[in-house]
Short mmCIF file of C-alpha atoms in Angstrom, two decimals:
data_model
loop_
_atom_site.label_atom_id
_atom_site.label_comp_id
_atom_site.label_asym_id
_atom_site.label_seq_id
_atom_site.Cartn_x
_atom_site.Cartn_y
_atom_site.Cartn_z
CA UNK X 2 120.70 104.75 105.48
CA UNK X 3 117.51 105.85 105.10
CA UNK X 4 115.90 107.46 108.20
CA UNK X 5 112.05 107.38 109.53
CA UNK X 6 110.89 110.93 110.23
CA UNK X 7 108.12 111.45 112.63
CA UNK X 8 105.58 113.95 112.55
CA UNK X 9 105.36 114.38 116.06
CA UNK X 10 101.99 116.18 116.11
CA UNK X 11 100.53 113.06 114.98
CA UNK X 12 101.99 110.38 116.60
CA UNK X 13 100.67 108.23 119.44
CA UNK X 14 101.56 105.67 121.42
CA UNK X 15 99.84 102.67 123.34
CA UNK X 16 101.16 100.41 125.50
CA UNK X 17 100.30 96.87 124.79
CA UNK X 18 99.42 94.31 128.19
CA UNK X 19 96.80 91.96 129.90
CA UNK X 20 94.46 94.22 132.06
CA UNK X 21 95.86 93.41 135.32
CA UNK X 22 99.23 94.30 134.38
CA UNK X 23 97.86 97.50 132.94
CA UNK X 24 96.26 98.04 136.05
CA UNK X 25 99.81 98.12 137.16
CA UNK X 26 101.22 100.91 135.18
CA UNK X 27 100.85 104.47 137.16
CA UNK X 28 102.53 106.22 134.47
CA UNK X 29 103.69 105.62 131.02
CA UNK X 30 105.38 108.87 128.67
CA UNK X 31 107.19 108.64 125.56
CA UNK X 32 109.03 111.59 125.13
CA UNK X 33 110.82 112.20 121.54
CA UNK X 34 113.02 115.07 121.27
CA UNK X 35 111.11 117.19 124.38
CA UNK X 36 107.94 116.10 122.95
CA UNK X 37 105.47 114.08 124.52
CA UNK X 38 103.86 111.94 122.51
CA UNK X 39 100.44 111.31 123.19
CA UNK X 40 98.79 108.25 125.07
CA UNK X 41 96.18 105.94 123.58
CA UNK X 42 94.40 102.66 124.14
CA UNK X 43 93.27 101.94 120.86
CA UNK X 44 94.26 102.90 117.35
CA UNK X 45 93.07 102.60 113.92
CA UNK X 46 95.80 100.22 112.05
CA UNK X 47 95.95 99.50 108.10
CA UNK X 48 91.68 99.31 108.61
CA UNK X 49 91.27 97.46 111.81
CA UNK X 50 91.00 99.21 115.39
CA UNK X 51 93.12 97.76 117.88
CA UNK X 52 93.19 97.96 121.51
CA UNK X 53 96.01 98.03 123.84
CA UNK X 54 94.53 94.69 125.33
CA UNK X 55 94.21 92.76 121.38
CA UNK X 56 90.98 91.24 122.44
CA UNK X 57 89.73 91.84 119.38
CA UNK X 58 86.29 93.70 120.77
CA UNK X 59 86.87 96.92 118.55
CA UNK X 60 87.30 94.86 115.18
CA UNK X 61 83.83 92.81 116.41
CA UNK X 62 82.08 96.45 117.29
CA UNK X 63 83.14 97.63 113.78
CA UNK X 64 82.06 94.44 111.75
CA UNK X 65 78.67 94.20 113.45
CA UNK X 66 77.80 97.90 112.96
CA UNK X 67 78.93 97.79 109.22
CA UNK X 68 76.51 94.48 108.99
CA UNK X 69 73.25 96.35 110.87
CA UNK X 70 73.82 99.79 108.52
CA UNK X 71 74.05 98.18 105.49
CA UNK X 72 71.56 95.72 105.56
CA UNK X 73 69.19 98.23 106.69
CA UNK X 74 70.28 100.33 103.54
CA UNK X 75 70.00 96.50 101.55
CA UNK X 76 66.31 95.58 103.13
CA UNK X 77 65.18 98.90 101.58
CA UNK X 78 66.27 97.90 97.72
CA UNK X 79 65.04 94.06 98.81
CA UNK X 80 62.07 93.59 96.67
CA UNK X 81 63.89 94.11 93.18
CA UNK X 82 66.91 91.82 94.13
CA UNK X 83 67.19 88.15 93.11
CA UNK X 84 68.79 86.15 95.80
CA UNK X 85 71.74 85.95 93.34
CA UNK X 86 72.29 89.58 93.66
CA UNK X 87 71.64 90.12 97.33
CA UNK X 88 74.04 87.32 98.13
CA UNK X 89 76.79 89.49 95.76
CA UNK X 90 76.32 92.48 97.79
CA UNK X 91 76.24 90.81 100.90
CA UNK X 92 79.58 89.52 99.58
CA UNK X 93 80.81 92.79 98.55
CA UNK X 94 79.45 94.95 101.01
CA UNK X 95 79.43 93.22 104.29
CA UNK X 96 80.96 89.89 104.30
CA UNK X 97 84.27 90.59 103.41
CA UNK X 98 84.63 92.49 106.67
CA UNK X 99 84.31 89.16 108.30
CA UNK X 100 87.34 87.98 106.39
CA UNK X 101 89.88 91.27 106.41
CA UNK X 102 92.90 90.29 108.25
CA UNK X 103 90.98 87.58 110.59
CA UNK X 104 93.58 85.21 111.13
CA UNK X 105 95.30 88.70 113.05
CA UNK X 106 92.09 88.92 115.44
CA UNK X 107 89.93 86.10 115.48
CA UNK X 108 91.27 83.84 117.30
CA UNK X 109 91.93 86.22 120.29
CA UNK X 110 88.34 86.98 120.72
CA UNK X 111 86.16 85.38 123.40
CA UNK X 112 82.92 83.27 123.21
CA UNK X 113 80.76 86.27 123.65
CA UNK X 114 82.44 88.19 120.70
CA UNK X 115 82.28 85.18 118.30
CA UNK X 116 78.70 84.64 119.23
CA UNK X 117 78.10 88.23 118.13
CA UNK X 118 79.68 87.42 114.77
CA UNK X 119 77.78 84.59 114.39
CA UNK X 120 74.78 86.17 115.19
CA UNK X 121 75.73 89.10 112.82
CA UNK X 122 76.38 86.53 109.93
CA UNK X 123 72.86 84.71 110.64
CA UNK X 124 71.34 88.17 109.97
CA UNK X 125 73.01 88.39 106.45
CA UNK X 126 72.09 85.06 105.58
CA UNK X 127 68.13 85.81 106.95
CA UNK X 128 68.19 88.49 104.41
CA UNK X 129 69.86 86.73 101.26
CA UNK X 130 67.52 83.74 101.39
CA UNK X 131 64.64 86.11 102.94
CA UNK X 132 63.51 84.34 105.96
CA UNK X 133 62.31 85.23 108.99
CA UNK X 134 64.20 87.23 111.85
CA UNK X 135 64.12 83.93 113.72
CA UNK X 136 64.26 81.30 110.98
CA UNK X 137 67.29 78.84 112.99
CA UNK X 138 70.47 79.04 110.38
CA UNK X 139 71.30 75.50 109.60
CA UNK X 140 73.75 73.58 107.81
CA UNK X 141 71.48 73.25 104.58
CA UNK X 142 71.00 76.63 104.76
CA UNK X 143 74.60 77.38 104.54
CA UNK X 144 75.01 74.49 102.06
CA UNK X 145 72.67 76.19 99.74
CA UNK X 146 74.60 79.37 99.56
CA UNK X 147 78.00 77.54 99.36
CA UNK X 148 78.74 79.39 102.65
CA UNK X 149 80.68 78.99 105.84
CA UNK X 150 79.65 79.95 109.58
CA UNK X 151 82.24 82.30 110.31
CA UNK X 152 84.49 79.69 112.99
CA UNK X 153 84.58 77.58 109.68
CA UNK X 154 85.31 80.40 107.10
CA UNK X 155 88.26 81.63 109.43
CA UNK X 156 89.84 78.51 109.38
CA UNK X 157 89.20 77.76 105.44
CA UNK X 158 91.45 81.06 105.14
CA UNK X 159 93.73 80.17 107.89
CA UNK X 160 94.49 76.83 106.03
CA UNK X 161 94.63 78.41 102.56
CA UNK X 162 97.77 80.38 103.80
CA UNK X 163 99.49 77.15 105.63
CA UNK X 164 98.66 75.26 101.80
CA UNK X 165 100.79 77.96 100.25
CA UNK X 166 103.70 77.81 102.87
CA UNK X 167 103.74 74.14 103.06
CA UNK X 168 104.10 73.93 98.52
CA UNK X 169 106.51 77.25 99.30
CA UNK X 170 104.15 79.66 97.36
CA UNK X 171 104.87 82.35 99.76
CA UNK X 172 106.92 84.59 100.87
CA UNK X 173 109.95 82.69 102.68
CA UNK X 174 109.68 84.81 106.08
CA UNK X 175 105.99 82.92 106.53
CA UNK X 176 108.04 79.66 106.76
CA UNK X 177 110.10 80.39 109.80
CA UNK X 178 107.90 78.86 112.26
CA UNK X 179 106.38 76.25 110.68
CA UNK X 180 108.86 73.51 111.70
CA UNK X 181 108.56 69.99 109.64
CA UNK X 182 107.82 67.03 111.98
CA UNK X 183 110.36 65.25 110.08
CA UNK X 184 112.75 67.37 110.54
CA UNK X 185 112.00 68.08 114.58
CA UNK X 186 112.19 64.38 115.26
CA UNK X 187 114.57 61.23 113.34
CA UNK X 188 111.65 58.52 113.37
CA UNK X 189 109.61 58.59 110.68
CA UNK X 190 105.72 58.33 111.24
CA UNK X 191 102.19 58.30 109.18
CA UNK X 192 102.00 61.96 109.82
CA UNK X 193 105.42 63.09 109.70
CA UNK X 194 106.03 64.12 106.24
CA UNK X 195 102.93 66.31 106.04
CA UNK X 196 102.43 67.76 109.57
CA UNK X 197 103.97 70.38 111.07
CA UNK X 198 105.50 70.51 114.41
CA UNK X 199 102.80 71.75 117.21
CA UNK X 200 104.71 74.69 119.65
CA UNK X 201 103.89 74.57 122.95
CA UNK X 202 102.75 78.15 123.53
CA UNK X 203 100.58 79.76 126.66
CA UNK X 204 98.95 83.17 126.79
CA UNK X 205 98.87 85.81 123.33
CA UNK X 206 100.98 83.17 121.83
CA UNK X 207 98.08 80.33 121.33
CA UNK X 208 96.43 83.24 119.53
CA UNK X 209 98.53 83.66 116.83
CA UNK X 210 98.26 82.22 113.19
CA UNK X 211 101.46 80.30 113.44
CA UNK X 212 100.16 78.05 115.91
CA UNK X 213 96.23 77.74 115.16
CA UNK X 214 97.60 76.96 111.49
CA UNK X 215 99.55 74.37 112.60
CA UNK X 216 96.83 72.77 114.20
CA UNK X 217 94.31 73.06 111.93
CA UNK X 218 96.77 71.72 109.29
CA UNK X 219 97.58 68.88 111.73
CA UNK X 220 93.77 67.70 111.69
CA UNK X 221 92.94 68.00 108.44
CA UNK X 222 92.67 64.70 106.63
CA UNK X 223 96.39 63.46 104.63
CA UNK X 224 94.29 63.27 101.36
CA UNK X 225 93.42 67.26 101.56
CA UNK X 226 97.22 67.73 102.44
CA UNK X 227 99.05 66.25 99.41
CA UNK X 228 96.41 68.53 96.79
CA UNK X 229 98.70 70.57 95.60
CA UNK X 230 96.89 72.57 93.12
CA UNK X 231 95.64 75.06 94.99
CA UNK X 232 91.78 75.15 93.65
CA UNK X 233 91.59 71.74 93.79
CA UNK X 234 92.71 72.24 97.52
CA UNK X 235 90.48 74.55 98.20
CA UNK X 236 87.53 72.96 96.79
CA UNK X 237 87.92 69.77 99.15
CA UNK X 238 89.25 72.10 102.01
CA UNK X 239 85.37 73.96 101.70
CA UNK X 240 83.60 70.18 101.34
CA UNK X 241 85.56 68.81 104.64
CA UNK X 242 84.52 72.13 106.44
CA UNK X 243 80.89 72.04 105.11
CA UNK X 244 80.49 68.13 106.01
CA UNK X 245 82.15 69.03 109.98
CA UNK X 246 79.46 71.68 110.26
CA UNK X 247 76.37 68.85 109.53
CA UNK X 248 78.24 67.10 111.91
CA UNK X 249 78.26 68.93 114.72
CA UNK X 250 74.96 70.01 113.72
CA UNK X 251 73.61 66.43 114.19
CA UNK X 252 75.43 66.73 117.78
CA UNK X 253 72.47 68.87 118.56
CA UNK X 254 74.99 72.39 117.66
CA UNK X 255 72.94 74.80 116.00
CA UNK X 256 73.50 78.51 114.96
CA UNK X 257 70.76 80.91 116.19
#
C-alpha cells in the first residue's frame, strides 16, 4: 500500500466550525509522532484561501484586490485598447477569478460579500465600455457584452456541471447525490423524469453544490432540460439567465 509521508515542518492544521462553537474550543493540538503540528485559521488550498469558518470572506478579499490592482495597471494602457481587447483582458486577467472554483464558495458567502463582488464586477464592466465611476450597470449593459452579473454567472456554471451529470458526461462519483425524482417516488409527474430530487438540508449543507444544483436545475424551464448538446444548452441556459436579469431589473433591481 502506498503510504502518505508528512513533512512535518510544514504541515498545519485548522479546525473547521461555526464561530460560536469555536468560541467553545479552549484547546485544540495535533500531535504526530511527538510533533506538534501547528495551528491555523486559514490556509491557502489548490489557489483559494480558506478559513476555518468557510464563509468565503478570504476568497472575496482576494478577488476584489486582484480586480482594483489590475485595473489600475489596465486604466494606464486604456487609451490604445479597443473595447474588444479590454473586455479580453478583463476576461483573462480578472474575471476568471470570479469563476475559479465558485460553486465551492459562493454560495456560502453573505449579502455583504456578494455585494462586494458585484460591486467589483460593475468596476470591470465601467472600464470595458468606459463609462463613468457611477454610470448604474444595467441589463443592456450586460447584454451588450454578452455578460452575466456574477449571482447569474455562478449559477450558468453551477448548471453547466448538473447538464453534464444529468446526460452522464462526468465522472460517476458527481452522480451520487443527485437522486432522480422518478426514481425517489412511484407516481409519475410533469417534472419527474427531468428533475432531481430536492434534499432537505439545514446549516453548511444548503451551501453546497449538490443541493443549489438541484434547485437551480429544478427551476429551469423543461425545454432547456432535454438540450442535450451541450452548446446548444448552454446557449439557451445564457438567454434564460440574461432575460431573468431584465426581469428583475424591471422589478425596480438594479446593480450599482
Amino acid at each position: 500500500p502506498i503510504k502518505l509521508s508528512l513533512h512535518l515542518g510544514k504541515t498545519e492544521c485548522m479546525l473547521f466550525g461555526s464561530k460560536r462553537k469555536l468560541k467553545k474550543v479552549q484547546e485544540f493540538k495535533v500531535i504526530c509522532n511527538g510533533h506538534t503540528i501547528e495551528s491555523t485559521n486559514s490556509v491557502k488550498y489548490l489557489g483559494l484561501n480558506i478559513d476555518n469558518l468557510l464563509s468565503g470572506e478570504l476568497v472575496v478579499n482576494s478577488i476584489i484586490s486582484k480586480v482594483n490592482a489590475r485595473l489600475k495597471f489596465l486604466y494606464r494602457q486604456s487609451s490604445c485598447l479597443s473595447v474588444k481587447s479590454r473586455k479580453s483582458l478583463c476576461s483573462a486577467l480578472i474575471l476568471c477569478h470570479f469563476d475559479y472554483s465558485c460553486s465551492s464558495w459562493y454560495a456560502s458567502l453573505n449579502k455583504g460579500l456578494k455585494r462586494k463582488l458585484q460591486i467589483a464586477q460593475n468596476k470591470i464592466i465601467r472600464f470595458i465600455n468606459r463609462l463613468g465611476p457611477r454610470t448604474r450597470i444595467t441589463s443592456d449593459v450586460l447584454t451588450e457584452l454578452n455578460l452575466l452579473n456574477v449571482d447569474s454567472r455562478v449559477k450558468q456554471l453551477r448548471l453547466n456541471h448538473v447538464h453534464k451529470i444529468f446526460y452522464n458526461s462526468c465522472p460517476p462519483y458527481l452522480k451520487q447525490n443527485f437522486l432522480p425524482l422518478k426514481d425517489a417516488h412511484q407516481h409519475n409527474t410533469r417534472s419527474s423524469s427531468c428533475n432531481y430530487l430536492v434534499p432537505h438540508c439545514q446549516g453548511v449543507d444548503s451551501t453546497t453544490f449538490y443541493y443549489n444544483g438541484i434547485k437551480d436545475w429544478n427551476s429551469l424551464p423543461d425545454r432547456i432540460k432535454q438540450i442535450e448538446n451541450s452548446h446548444r444548452f448552454r446557449t439557451a441556459l445564457k438567454e434564460f439567465l440574461q432575460q431573468q436579469i431584465q426581469d428583475s431589473e424591471q422589478n425596480m433591481f438594479a446593480f450599482y
